[in-house]
Tab-separated table of C-alpha atoms in Angstrom:
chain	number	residue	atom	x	y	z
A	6	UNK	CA	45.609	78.915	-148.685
A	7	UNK	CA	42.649	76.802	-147.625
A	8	UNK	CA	40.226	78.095	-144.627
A	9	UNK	CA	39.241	75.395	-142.589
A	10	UNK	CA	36.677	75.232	-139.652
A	11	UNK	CA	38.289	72.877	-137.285
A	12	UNK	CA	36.522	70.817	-134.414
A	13	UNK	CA	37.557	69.052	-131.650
A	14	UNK	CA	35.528	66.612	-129.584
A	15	UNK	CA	35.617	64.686	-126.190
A	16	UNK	CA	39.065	64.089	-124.938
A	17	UNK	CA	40.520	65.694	-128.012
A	18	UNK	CA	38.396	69.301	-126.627
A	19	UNK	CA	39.526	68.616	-123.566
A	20	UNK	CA	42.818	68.502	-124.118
A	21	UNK	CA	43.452	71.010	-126.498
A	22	UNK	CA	41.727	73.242	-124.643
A	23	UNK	CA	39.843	74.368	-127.358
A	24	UNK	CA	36.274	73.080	-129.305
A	25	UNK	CA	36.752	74.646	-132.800
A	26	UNK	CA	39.226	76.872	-134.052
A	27	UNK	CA	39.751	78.476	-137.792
A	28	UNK	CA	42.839	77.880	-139.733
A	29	UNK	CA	44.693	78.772	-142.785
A	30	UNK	CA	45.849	75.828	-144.175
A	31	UNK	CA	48.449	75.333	-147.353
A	32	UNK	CA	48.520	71.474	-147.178
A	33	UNK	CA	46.413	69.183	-148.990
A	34	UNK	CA	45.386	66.229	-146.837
A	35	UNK	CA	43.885	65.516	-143.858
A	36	UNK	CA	47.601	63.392	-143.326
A	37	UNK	CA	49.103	66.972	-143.777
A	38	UNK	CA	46.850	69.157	-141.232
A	39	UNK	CA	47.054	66.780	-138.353
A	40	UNK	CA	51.183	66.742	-138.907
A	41	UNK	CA	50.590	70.579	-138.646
A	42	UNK	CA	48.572	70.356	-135.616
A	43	UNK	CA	50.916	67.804	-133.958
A	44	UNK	CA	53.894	70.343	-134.403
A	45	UNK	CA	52.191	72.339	-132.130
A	46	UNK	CA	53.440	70.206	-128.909
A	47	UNK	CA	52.569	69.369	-125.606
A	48	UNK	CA	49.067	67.537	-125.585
A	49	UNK	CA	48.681	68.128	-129.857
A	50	UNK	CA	51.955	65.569	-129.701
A	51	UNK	CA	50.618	62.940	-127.407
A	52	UNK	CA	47.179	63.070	-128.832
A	53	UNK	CA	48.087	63.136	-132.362
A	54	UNK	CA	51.584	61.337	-132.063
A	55	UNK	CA	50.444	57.607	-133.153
A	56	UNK	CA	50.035	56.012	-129.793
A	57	UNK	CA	46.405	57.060	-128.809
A	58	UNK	CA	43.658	56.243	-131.709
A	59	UNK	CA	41.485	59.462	-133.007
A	60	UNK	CA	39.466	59.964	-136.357
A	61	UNK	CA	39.450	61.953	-138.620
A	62	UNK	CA	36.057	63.466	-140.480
A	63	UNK	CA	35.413	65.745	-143.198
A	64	UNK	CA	32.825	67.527	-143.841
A	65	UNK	CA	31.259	64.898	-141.286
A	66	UNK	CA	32.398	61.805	-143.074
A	67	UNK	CA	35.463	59.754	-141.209
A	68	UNK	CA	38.018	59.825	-143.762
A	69	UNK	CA	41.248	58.080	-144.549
A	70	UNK	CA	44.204	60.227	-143.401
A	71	UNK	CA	45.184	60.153	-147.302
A	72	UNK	CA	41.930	62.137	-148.397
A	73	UNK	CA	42.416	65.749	-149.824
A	74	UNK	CA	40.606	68.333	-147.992
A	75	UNK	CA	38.389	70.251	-149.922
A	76	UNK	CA	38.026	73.773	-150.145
A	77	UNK	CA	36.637	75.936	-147.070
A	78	UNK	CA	35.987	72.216	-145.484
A	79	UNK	CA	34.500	71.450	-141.878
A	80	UNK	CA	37.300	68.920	-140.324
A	81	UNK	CA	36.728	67.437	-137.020
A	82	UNK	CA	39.315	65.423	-134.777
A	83	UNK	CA	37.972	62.937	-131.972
A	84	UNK	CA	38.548	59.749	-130.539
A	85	UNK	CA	36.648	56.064	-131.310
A	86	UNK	CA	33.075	56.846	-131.052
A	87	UNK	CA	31.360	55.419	-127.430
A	88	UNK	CA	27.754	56.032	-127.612
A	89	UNK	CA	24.886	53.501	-127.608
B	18	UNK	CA	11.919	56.559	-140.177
B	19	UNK	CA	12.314	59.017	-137.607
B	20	UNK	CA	16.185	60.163	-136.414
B	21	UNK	CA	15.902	61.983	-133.141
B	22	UNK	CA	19.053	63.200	-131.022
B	23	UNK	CA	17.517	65.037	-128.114
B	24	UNK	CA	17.775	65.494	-124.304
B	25	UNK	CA	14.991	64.714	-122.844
B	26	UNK	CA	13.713	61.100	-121.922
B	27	UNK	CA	11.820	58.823	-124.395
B	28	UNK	CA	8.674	56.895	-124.245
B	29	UNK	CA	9.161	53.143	-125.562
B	30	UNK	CA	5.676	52.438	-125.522
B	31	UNK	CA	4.220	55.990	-127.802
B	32	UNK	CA	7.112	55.291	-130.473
B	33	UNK	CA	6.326	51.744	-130.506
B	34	UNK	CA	2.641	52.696	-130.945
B	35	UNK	CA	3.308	55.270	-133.184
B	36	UNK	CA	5.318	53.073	-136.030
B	37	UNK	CA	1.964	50.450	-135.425
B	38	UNK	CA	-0.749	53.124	-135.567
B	39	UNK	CA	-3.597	52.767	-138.290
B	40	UNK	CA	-1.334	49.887	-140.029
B	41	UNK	CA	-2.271	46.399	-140.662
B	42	UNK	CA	0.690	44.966	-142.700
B	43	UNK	CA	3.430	44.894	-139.453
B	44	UNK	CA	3.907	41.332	-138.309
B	45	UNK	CA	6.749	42.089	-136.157
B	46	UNK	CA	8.556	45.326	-134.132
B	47	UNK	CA	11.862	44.553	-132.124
B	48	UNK	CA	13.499	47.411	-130.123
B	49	UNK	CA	16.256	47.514	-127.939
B	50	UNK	CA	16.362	50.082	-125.255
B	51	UNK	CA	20.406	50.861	-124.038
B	52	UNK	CA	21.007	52.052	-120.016
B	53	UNK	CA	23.371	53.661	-117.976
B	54	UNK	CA	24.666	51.506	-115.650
B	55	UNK	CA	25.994	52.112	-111.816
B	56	UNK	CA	29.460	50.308	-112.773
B	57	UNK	CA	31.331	50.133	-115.921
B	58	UNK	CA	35.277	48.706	-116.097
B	59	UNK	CA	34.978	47.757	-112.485
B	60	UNK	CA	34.285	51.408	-111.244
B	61	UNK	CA	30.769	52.191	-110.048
B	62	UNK	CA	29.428	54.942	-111.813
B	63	UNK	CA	27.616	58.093	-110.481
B	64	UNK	CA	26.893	59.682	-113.744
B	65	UNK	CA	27.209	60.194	-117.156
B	66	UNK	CA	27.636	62.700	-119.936
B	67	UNK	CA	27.351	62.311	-123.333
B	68	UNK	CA	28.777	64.557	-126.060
B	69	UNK	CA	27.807	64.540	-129.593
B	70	UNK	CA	28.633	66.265	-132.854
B	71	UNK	CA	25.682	67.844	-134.284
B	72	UNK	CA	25.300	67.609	-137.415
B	73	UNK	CA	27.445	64.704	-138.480
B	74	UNK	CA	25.596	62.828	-135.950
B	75	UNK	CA	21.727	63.080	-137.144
B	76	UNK	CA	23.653	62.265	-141.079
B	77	UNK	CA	25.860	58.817	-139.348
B	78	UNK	CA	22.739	57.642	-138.140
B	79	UNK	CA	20.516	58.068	-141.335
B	80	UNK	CA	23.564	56.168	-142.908
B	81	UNK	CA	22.844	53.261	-140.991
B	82	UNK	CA	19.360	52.995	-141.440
B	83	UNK	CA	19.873	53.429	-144.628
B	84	UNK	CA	21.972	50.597	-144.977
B	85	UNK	CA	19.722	48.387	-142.712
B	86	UNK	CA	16.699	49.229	-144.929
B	87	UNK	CA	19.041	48.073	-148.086
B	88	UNK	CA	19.434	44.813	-146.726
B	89	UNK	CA	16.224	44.182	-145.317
B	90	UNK	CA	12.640	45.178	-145.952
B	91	UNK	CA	11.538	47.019	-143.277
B	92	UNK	CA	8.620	48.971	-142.861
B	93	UNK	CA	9.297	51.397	-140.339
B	94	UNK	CA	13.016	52.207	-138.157
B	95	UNK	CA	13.072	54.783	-135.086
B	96	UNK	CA	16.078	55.841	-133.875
B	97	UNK	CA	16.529	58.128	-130.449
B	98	UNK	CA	20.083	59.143	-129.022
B	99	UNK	CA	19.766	61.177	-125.759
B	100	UNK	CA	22.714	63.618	-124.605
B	101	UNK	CA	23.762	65.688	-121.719
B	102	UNK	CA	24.079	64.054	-118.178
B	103	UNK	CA	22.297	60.676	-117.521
B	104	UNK	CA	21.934	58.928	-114.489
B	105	UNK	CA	22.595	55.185	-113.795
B	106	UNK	CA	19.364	53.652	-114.610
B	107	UNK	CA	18.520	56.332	-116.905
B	108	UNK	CA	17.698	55.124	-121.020
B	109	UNK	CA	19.750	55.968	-123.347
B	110	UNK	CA	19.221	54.977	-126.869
B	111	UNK	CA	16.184	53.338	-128.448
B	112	UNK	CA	16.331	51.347	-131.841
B	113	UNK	CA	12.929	49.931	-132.773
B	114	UNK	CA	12.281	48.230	-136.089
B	115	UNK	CA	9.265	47.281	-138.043
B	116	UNK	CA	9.017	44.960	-140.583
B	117	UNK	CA	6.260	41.939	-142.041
B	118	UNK	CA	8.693	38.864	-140.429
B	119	UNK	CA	10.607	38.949	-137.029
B	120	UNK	CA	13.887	37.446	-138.481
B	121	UNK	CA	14.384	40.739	-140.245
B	122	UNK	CA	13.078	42.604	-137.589
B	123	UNK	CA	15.566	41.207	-135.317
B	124	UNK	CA	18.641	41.666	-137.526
B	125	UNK	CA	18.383	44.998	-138.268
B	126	UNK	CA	17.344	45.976	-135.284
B	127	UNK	CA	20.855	44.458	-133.927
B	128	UNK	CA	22.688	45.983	-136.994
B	129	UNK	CA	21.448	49.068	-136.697
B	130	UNK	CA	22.884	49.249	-132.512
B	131	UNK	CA	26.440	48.024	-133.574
B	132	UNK	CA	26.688	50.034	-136.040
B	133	UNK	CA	25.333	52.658	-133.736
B	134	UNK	CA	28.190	51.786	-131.562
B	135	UNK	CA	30.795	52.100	-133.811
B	136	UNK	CA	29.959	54.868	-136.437
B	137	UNK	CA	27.315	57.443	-134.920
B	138	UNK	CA	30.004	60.265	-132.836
B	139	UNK	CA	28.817	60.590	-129.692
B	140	UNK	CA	31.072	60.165	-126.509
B	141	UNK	CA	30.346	59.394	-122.815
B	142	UNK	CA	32.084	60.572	-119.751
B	143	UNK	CA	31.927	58.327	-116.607
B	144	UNK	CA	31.712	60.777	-113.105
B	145	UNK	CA	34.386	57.467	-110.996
B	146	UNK	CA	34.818	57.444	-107.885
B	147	UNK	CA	38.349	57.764	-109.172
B	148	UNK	CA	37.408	61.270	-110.840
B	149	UNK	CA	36.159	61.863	-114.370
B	150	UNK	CA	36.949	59.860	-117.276
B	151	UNK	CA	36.292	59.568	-121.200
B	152	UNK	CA	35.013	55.952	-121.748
B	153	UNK	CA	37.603	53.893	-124.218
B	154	UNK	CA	36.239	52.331	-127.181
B	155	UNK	CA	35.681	48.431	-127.141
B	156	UNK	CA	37.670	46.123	-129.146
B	157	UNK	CA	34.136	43.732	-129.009
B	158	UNK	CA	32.007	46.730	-130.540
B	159	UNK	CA	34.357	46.655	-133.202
B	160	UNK	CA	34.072	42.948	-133.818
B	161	UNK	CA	29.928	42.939	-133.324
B	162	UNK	CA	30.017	45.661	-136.478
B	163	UNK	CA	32.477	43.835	-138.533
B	164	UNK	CA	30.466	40.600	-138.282
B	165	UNK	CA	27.812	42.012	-140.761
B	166	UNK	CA	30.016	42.160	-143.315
B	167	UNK	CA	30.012	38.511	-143.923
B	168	UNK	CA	27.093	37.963	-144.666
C	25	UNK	CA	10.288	36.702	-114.695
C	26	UNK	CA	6.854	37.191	-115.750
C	27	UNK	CA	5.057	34.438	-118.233
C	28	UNK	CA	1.154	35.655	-118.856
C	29	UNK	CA	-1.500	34.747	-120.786
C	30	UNK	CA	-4.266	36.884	-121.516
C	31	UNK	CA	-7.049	38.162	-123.579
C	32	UNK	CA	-6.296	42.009	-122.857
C	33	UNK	CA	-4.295	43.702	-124.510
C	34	UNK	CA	-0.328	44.558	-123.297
C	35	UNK	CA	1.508	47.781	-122.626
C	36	UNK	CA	5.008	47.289	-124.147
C	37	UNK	CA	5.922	50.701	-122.395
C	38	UNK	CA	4.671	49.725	-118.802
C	39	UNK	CA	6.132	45.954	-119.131
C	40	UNK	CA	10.005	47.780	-120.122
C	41	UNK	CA	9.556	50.514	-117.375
C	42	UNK	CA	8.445	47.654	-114.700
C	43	UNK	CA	11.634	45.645	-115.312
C	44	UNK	CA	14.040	48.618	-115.025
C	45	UNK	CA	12.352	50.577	-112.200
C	46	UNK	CA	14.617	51.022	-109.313
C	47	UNK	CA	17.165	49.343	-110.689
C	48	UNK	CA	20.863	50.269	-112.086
C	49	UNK	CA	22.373	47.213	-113.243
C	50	UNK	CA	20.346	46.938	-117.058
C	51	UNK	CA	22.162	47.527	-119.406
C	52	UNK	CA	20.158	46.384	-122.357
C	53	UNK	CA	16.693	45.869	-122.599
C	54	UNK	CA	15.951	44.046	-126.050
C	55	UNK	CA	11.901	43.588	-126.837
C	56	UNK	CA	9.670	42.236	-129.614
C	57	UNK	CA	5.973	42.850	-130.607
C	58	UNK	CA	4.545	40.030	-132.445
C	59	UNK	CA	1.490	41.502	-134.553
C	60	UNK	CA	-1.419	40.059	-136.220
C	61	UNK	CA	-1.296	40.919	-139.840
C	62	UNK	CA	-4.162	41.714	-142.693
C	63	UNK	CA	-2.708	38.832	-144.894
C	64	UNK	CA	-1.232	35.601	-144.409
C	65	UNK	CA	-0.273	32.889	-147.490
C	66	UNK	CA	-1.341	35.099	-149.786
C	67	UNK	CA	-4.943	35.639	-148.192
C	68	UNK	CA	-6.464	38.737	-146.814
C	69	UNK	CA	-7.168	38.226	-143.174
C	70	UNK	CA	-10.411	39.957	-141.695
C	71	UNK	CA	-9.529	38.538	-137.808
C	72	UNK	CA	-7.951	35.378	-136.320
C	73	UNK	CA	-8.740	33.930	-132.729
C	74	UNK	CA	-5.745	32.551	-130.361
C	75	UNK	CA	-6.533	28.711	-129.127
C	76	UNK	CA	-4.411	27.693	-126.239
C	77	UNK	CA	-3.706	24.558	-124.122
C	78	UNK	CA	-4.117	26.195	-120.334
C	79	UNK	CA	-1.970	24.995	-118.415
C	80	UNK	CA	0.536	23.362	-120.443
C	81	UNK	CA	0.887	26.830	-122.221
C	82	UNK	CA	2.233	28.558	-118.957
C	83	UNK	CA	4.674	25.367	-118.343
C	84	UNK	CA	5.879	25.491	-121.448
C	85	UNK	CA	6.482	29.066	-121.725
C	86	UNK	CA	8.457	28.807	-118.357
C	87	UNK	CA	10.678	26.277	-119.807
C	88	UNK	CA	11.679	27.885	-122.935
C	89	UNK	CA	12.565	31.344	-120.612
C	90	UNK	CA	14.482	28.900	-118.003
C	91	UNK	CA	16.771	27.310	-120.931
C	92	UNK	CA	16.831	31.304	-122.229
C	93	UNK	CA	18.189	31.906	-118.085
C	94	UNK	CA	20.399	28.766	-118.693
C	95	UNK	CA	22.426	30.003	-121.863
C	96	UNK	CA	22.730	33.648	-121.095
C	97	UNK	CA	23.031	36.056	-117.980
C	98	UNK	CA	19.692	37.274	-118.286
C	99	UNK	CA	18.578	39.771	-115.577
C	100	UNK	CA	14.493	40.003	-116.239
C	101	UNK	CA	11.985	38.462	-118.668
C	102	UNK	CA	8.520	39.489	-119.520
C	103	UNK	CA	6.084	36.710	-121.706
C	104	UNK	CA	3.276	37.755	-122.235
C	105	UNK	CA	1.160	36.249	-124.687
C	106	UNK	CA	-2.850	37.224	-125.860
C	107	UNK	CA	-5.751	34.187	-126.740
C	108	UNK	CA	-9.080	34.710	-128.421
C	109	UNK	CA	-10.158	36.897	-131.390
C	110	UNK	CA	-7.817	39.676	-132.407
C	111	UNK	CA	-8.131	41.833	-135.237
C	112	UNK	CA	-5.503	43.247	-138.093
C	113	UNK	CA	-2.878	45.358	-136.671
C	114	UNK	CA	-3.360	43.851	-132.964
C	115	UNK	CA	-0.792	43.245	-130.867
C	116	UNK	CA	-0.496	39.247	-130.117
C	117	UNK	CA	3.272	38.552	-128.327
C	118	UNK	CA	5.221	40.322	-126.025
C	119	UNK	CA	9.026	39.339	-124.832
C	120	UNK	CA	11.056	41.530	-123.621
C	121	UNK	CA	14.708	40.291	-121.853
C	122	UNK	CA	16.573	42.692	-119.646
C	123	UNK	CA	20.830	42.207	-118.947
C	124	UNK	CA	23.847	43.730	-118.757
C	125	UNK	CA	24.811	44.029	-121.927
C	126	UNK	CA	23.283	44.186	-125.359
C	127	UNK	CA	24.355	40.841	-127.640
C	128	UNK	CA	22.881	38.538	-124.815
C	129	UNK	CA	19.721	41.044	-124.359
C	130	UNK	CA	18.931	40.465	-128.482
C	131	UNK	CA	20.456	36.612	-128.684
C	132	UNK	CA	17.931	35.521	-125.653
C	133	UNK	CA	14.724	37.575	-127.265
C	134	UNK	CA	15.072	35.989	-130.140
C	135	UNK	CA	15.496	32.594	-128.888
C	136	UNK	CA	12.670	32.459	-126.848
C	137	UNK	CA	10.517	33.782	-129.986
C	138	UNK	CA	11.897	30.956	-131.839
C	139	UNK	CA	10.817	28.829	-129.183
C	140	UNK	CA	8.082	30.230	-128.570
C	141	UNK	CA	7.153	29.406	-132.328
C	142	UNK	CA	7.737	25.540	-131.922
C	143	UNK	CA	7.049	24.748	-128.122
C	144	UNK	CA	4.321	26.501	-126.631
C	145	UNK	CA	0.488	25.211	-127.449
C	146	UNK	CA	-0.850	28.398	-129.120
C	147	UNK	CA	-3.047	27.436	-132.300
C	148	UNK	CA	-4.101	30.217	-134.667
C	149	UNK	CA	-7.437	30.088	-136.830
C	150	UNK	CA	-7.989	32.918	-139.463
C	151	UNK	CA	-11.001	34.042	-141.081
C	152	UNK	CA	-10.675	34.915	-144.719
C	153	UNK	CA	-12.833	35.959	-147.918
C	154	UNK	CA	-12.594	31.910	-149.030
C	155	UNK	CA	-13.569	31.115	-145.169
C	156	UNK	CA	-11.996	30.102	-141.715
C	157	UNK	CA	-9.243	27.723	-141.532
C	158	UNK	CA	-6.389	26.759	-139.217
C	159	UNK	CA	-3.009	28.320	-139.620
C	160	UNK	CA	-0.053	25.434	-140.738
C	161	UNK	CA	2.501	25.345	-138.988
C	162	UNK	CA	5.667	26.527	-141.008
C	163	UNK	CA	8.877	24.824	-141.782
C	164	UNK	CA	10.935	27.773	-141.434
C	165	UNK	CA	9.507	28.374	-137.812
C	166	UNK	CA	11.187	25.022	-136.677
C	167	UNK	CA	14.515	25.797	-138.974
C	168	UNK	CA	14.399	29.395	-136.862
C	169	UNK	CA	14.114	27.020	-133.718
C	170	UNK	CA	17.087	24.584	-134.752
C	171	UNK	CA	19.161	27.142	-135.203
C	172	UNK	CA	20.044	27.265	-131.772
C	173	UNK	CA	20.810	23.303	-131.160
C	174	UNK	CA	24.127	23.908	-133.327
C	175	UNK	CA	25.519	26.894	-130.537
D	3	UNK	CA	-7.704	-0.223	-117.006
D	4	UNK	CA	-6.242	2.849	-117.304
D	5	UNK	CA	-8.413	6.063	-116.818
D	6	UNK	CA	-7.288	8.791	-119.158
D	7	UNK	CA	-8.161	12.406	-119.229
D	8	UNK	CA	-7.962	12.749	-123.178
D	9	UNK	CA	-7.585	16.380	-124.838
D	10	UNK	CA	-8.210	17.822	-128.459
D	11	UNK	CA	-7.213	21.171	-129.486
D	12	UNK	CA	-7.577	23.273	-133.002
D	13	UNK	CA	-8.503	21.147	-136.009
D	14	UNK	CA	-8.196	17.484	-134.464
D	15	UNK	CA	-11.213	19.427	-131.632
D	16	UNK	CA	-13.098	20.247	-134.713
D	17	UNK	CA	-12.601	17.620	-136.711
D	18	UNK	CA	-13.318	15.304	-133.674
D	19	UNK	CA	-16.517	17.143	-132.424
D	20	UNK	CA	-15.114	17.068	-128.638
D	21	UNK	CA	-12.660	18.794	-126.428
D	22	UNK	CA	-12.453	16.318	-123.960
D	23	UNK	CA	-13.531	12.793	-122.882
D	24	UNK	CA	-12.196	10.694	-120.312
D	25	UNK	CA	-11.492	6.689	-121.451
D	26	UNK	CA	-11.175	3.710	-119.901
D	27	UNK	CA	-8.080	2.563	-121.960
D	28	UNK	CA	-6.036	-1.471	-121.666
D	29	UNK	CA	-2.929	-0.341	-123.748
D	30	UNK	CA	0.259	0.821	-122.511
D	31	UNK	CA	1.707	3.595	-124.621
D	32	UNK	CA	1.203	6.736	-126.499
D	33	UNK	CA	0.788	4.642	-129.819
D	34	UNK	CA	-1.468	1.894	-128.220
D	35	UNK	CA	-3.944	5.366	-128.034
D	36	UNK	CA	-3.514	6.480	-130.853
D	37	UNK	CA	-4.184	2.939	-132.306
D	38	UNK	CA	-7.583	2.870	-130.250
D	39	UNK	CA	-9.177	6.220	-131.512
D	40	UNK	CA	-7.687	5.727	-135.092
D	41	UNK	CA	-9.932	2.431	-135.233
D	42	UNK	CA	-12.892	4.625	-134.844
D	43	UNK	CA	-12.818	5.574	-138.365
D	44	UNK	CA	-13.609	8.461	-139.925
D	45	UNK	CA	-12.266	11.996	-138.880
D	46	UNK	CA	-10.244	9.740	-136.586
D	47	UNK	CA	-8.594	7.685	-139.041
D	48	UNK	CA	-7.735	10.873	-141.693
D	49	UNK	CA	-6.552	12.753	-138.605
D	50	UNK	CA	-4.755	9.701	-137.246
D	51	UNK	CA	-3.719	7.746	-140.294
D	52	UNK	CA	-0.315	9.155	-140.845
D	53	UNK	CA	-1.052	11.720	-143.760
D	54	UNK	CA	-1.672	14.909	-141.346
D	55	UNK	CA	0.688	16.143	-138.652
D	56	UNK	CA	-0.100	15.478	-134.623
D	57	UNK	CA	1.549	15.735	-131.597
D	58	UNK	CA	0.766	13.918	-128.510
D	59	UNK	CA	1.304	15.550	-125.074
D	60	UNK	CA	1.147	13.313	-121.462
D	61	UNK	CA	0.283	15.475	-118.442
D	62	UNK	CA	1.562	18.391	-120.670
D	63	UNK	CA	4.721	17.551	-121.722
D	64	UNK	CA	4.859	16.756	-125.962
D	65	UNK	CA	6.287	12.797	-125.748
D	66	UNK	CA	7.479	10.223	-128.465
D	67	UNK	CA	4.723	7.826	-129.750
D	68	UNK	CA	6.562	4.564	-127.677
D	69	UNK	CA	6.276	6.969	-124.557
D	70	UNK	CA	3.565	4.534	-121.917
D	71	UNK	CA	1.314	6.348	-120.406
D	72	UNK	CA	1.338	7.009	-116.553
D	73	UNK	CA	-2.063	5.933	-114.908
D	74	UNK	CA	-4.889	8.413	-114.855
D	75	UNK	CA	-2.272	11.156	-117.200
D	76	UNK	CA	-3.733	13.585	-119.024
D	77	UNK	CA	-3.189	13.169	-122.508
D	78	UNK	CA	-3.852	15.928	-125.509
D	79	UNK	CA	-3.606	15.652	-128.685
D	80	UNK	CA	-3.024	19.211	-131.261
D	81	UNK	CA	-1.497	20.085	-134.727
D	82	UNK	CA	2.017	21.598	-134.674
D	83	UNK	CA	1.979	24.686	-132.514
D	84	UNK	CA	0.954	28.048	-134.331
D	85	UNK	CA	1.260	30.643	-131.792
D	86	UNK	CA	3.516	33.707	-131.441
């Protein structure tokens, strides 16, 4: 199992309800802990169910969904970036 | 360079002075100064708050003056993100750039805001008359980042 | 819209806060600092002094910001421009554009720069270790200029 | 006659030894001047003669040699602009 520190930003930490949260993970990509997260239901399904856009960093670097997480890694979920 | 995410107000005019101070080889500084505005989408705005992620923020915006200074030779970049709750009128960002020629100056100084826009996670919420809301992403931020890459 | 020229020196800080005070509808403020360097052509540069046509200078300025107000939205603009002797590291040019949104804010600044460059009667004379002697005007100022013709 | 308020600025008021003079002047356009002061030899003809860059303004506006001149304009003559 794989510990990962999990953060959640702007609508994302809205929604969830939540702004970080630890999990024990058994998957191996990013691909794998969002379908885990999306099982979950209820807002996790219509945030992470393919019709609104969020990214995807690790160990703050936006990854491909298809990128193995790393060991004890820092993943963070939010949408498109809107600053400037 | 200097990478500053804070939130208090900044002062144009001392970082501007700052890059120039005791220096003899800058020909040219541009700097763009971004503002909340009283209407976005159609909706006038009262306020605005903007969230960040610390940590990966400070490193997405060293990325892209990292990749400005690889494409141009510049002799000095400041970059200053504020967060929290901004008022219309209030600044937001400041970008300035120093380098021998103003062509360079210019571009990077450009470069460095859209890809600002499009890489660096921060996230602003809009107080509507209509309630609350997250700001969406812009199709034409995407497209004013993606127009570097031909060159 | 502001056109000066003058001997003092500008205060890029004052000139930005002046064109956003009390209001809520900028966006984007883009600005540019033109500065005299400590070598030109290969030369070191001890000081240069600023000839100007008066007069003509202030009309032509105006036109080059009224064809800027004529291709983009632009909400403010600040020229301000120094004559006489300046030394190394002295600020010479100040433009600053104000509008809603960024692309237009940066597009504008630099055109009237280019402009600037080609149209208005500014003459620059530099002393140097082999003696004084009048800048040349540069080919790649009036390919910066041209530029814009083919938007 | 014409009476012109002629101008020299940078290296053609150097070169010339005067920033102003006013002239009684018979021709009709911008080249017909530049013929006249040419003919005085000297700086006037290596500043004039074709090898060095000029401009001509008429009351302030940068014109085309055939441009004729307006009566009493002010006309200045510079090197390409170096300013900025």
């Amino acid at each position: 199992m794989n510990t990962l520190r999990v953060l959640y930003f702007a609508r994302l930490r809205e929604r969830f309800g939540m702004a970080e949260e630890t999990l024990e993970f058994s998957g191996a990509t990013a691909a794998d802990l969002v379908a885990t997260l999306h099982a979950r239901g209820g807002a996790w399904a219509e945030e992470l169910g393919g019709s609104r856009t969020f990214r995807v960093a690790v160990n703050q670097d936006v990854v491909a969904l298809d990128t193995p997480l790393p060991e004890r890694a820092e993943v963070a979920l939010f949408p498109p970036v809107t600053g400037g | 360079m200097k990478i500053l995410v804070q939130g208090d107000a900044f002062d144009l005019g001392a970082e501007v002075d700052a890059m120039r101070h005791g220096r003899t080889d800058i020909g040219a500084i541009a700097s763009f100064v971004g503002l909340a505005r009283d209407m976005n989408e159609g909706s006038g705005v009262a306020a605005m708050t903007l969230e960040h992620y610390p940590g990966m923020t400070e490193n997405a915006l060293g990325k892209v003056v990292d990749d400005a200074c690889a494409r141009w030779p510049l002799l000095d970049v400041t970059v200053i993100h504020r967060v929290g709750r901004l008022l219309p009128g209030d600044p937001i960002v400041l970008v300035a750039v120093a380098s021998s020629h103003r062509g360079e100056a210019f571009a990077a100084c450009e470069f460095i805001m859209d890809y600002l826009k499009t890489r660096a996670p921060f996230w602003k919420r809009e107080e509507t008359p209509e309630g609350a809301r997250w700001v969406e992403a812009r199709a034409s931020d995407e497209d004013a980042a993606a127009r570097w890459l031909a060159d």
